[in-house]
C-alpha atoms as a printed R data frame, in Angstrom:
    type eleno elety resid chain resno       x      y      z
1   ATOM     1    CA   UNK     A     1   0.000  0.000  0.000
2   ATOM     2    CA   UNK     A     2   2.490  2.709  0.884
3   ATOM     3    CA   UNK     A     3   6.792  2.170  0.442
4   ATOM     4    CA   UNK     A     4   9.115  4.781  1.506
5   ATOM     5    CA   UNK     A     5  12.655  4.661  1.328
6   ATOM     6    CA   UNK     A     6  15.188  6.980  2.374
7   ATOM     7    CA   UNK     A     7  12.339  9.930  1.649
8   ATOM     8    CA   UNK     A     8  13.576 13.620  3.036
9   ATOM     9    CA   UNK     A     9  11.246 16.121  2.451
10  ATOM    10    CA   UNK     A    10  12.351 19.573  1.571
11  ATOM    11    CA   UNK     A    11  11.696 23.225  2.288
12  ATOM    12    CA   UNK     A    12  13.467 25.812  0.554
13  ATOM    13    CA   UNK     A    13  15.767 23.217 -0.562
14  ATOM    14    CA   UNK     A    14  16.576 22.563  3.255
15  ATOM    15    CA   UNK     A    15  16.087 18.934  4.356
16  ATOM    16    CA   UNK     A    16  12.932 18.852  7.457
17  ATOM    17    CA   UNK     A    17  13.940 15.954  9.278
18  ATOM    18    CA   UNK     A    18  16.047 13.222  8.575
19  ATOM    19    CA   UNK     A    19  15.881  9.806  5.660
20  ATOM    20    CA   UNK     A    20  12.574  7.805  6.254
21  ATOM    21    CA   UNK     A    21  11.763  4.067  5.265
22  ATOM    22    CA   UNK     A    22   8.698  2.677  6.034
23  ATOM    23    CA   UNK     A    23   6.342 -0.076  4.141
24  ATOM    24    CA   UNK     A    24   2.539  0.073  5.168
25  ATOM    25    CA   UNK     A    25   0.764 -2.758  4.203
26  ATOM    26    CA   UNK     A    26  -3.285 -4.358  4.627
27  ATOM    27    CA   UNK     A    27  -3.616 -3.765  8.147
28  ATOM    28    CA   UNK     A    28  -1.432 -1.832  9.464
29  ATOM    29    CA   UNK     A    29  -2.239  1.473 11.793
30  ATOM    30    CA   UNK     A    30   0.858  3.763 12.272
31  ATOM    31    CA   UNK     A    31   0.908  6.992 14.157
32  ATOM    32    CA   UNK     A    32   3.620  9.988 12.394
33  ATOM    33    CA   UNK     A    33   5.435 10.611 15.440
34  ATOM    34    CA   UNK     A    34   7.779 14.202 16.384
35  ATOM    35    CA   UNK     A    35   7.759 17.370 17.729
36  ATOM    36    CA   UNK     A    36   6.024 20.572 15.654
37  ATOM    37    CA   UNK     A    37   7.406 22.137 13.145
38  ATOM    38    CA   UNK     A    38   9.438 18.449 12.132
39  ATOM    39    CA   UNK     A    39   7.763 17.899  9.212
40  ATOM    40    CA   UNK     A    40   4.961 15.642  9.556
41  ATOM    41    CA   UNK     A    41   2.425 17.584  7.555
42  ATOM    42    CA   UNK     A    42   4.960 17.709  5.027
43  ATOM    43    CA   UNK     A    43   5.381 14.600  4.524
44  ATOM    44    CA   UNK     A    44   2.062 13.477  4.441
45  ATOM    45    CA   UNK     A    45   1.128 16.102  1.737
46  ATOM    46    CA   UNK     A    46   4.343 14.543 -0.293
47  ATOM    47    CA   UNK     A    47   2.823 10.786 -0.403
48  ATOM    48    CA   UNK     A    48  -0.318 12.737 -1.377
49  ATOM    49    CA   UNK     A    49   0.818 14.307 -4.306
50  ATOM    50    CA   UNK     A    50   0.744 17.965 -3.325
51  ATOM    51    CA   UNK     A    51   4.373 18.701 -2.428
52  ATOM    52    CA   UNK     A    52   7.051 18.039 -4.776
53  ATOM    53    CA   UNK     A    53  10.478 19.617 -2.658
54  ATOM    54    CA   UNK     A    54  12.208 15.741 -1.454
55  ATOM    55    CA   UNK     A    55  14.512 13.261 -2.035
56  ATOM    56    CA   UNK     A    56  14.428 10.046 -1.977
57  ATOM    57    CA   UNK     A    57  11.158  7.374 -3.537
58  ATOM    58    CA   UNK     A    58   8.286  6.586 -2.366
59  ATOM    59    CA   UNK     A    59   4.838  4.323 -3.732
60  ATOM    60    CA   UNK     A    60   2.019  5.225 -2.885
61  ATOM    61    CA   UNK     A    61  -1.633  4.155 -4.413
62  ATOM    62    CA   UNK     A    62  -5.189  4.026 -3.690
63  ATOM    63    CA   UNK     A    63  -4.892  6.641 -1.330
64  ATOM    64    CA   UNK     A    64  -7.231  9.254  1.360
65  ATOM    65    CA   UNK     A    65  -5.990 12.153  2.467
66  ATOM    66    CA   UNK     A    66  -7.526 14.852  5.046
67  ATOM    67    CA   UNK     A    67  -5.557 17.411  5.888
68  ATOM    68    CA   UNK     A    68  -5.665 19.870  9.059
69  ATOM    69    CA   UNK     A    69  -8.633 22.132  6.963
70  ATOM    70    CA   UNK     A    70 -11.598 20.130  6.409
71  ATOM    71    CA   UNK     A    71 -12.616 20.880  2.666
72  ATOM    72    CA   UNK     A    72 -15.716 21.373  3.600
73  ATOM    73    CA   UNK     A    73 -18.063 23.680  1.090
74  ATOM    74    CA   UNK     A    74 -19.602 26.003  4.865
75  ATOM    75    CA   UNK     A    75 -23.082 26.615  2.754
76  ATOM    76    CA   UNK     A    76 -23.991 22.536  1.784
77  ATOM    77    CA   UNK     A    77 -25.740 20.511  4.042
78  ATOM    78    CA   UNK     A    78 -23.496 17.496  5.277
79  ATOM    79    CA   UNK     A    79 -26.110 15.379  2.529
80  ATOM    80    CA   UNK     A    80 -25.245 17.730  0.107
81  ATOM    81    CA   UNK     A    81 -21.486 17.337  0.649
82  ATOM    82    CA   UNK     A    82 -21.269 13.150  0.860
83  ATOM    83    CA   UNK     A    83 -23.383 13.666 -2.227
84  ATOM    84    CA   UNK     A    84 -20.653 15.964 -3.841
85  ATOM    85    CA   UNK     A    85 -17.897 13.847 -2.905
86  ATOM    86    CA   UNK     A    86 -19.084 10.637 -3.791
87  ATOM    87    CA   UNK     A    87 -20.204 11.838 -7.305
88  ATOM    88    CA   UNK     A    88 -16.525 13.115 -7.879
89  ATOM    89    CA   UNK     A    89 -15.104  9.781 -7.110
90  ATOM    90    CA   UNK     A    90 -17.327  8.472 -9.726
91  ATOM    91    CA   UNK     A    91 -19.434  7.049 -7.196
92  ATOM    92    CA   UNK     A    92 -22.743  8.574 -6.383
93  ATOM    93    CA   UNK     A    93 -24.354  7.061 -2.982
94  ATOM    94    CA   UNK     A    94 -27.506  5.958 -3.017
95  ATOM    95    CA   UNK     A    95 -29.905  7.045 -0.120
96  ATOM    96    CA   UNK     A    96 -29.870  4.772  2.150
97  ATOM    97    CA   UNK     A    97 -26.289  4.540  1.706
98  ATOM    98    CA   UNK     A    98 -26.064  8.835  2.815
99  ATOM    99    CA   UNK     A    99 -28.310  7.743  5.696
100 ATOM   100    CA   UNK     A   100 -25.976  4.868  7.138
101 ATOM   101    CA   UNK     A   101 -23.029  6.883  7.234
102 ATOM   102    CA   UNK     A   102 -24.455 10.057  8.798
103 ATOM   103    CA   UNK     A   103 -25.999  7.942 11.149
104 ATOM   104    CA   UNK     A   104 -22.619  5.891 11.658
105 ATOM   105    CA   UNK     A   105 -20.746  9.253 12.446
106 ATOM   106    CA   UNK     A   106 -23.909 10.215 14.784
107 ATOM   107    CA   UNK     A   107 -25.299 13.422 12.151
108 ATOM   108    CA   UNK     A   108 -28.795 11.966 10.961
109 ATOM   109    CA   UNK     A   109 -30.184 14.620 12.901
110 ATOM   110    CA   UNK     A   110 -27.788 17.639 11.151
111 ATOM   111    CA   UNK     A   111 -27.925 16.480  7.578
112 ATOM   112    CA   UNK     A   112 -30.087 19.120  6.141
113 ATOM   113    CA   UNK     A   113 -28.177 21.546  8.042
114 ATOM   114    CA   UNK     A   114 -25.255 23.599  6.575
115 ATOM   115    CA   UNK     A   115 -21.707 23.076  7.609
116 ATOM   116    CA   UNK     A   116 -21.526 26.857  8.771
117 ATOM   117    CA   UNK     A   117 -23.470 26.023 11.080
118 ATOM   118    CA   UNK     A   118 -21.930 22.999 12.691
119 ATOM   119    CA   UNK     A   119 -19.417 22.843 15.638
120 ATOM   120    CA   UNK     A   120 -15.569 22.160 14.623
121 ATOM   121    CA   UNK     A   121 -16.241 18.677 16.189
122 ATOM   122    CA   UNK     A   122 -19.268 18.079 13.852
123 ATOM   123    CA   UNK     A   123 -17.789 19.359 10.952
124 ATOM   124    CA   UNK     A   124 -15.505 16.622 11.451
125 ATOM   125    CA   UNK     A   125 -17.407 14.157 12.003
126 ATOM   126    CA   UNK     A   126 -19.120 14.772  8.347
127 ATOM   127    CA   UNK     A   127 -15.451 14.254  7.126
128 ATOM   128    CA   UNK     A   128 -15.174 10.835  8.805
129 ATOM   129    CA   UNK     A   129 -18.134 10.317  6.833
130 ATOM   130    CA   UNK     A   130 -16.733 11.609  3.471
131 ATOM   131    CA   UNK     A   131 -14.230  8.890  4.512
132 ATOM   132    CA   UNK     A   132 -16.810  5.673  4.585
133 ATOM   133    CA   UNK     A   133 -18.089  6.372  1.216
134 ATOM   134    CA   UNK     A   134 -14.650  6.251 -0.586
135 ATOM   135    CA   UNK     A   135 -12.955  3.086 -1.784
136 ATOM   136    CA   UNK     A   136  -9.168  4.275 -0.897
137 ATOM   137    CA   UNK     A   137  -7.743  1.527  0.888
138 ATOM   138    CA   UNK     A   138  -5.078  4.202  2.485
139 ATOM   139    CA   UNK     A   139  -5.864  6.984  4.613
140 ATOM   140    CA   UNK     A   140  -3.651  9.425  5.044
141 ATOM   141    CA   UNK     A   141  -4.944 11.802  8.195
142 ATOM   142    CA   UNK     A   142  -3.472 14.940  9.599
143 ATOM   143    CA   UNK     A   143  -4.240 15.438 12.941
144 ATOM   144    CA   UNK     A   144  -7.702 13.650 13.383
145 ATOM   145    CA   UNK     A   145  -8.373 14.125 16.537
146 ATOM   146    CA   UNK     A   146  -8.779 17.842 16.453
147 ATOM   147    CA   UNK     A   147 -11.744 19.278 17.636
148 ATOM   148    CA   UNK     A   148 -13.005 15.975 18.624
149 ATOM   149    CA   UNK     A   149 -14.682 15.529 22.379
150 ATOM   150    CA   UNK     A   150 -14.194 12.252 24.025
151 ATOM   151    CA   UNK     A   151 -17.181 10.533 21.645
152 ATOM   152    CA   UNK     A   152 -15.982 11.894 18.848
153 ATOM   153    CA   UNK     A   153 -12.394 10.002 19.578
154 ATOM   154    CA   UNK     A   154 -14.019  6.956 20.665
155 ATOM   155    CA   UNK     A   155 -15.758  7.088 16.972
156 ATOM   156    CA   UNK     A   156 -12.617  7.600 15.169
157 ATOM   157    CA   UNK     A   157 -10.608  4.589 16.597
158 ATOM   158    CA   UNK     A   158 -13.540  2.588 16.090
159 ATOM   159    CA   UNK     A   159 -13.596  3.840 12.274
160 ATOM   160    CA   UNK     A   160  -9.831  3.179 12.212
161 ATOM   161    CA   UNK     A   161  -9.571 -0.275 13.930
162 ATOM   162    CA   UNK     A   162 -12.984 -1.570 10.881
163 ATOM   163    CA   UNK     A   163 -10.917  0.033  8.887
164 ATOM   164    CA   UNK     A   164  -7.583 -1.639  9.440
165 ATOM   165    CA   UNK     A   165  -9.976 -4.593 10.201
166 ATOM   166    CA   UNK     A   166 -11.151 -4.864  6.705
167 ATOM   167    CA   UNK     A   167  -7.190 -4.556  4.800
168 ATOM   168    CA   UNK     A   168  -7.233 -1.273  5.126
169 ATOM   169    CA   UNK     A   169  -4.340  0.596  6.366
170 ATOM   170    CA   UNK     A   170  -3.810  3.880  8.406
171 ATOM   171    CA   UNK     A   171  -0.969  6.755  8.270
172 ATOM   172    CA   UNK     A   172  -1.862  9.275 11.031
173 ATOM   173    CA   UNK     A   173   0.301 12.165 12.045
174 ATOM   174    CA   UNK     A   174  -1.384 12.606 15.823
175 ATOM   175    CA   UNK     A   175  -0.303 14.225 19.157
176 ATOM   176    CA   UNK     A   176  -3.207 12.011 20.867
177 ATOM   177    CA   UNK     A   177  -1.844  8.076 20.896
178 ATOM   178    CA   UNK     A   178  -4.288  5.844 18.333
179 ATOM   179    CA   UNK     A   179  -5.991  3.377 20.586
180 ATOM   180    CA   UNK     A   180  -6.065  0.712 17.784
181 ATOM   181    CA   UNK     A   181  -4.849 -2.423 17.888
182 ATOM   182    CA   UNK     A   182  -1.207 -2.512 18.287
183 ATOM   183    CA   UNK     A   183  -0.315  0.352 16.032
184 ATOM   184    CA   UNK     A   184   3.002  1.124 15.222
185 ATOM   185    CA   UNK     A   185   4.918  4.394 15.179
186 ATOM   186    CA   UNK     A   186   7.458  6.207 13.225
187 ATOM   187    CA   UNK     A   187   8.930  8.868 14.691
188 ATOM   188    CA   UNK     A   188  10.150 12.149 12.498
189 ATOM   189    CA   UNK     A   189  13.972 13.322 13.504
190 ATOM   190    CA   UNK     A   190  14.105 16.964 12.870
191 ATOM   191    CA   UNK     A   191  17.314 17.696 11.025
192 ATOM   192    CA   UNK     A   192  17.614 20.769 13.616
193 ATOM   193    CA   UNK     A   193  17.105 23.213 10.610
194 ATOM   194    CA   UNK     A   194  14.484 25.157 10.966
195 ATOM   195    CA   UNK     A   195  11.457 23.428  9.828
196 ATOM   196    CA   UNK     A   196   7.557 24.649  9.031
């Protein structure tokens, strides 16, 4: 699912923190490890596609990613946005399909609402929804637990360990320790540059 070996990303042409090799395969959970600023964002956005400054090779297919923001459109209705989303990966959920999810992520009762109008932590959980209806077999997360209360979390590693469950695979920068399974961790060495 996801090889890296000896990756460095780059900013400004300085090297974040220091070579990385790593293979994720069906199953695995692993939690991006280091301090702020060492390049974990960065890195995750690389495997994504959407930073091109590194060195070093990496594979990596069939791929999620959510980043810190939540791409959420503030003036559709959480229906509105799994309906969006799944009709731009080609597949467009059927209703009782929108209806499972939003109830699975505990939002039945907010789907005709707009996102504006949602708390960080529900906003979020329409996100973890976005999640269930695509196919990747990789997700990529930034920080998930932001804004999350204590169900929220709870919701999350249970999404996570189905996931994993099912031959998925996870790759989770976090500062709050995944509770699934026995998930692994690579930790990020700074190169002691300055980093963003």
């Amino acid at each position: 699912m996801l090889n890296i070996d000896q990756l460095i990303c780059k900013r400004d042409e300085r090297a974040l923190f220091e070579a990385l090799s790593l293979d994720v395969a069906p199953g695995d959970c692993v939690e991006l490890l280091g301090p702020n600023g060492a390049g974990k964002t960065t890195l995750l956005r690389t495997l994504a596609g959407l930073h091109t400054q590194y060195q070093g090779h990496y594979v990596c297919t069939d791929f999620l990613y959510q980043g810190h923001r939540t791409g959420l459109d503030e003036l559709l209705t959480p229906r509105e946005v799994l309906q969006w989303y799944g009709a731009m990966q080609g597949l467009p959920p059927a209703e009782d399909e929108l209806r499972e999810v939003l109830q699975r992520v505990g939002m039945s009762a907010y789907a005709l609402t707009e996102c504006l109008r949602l708390s960080q932590g529900q906003q979020r959980r329409v996100c973890m929804a976005r999640w269930l209806l695509h196919p990747a077999k990789l997700w990529l997360l930034d920080e998930p637990y932001t804004s999350l209360d204590k169900d929220g979390q709870a919701l999350l590693n249970d999404l996570l360990a189905e996931h994993c469950g099912q031959g998925g695979a996870v790759l989770a920068a976090t500062h709050v320790s995944l509770t699934v399974g026995r998930a692994k961790v690579l930790n990020i060495v700074p190169t002691g540059r300055e980093a963003a």
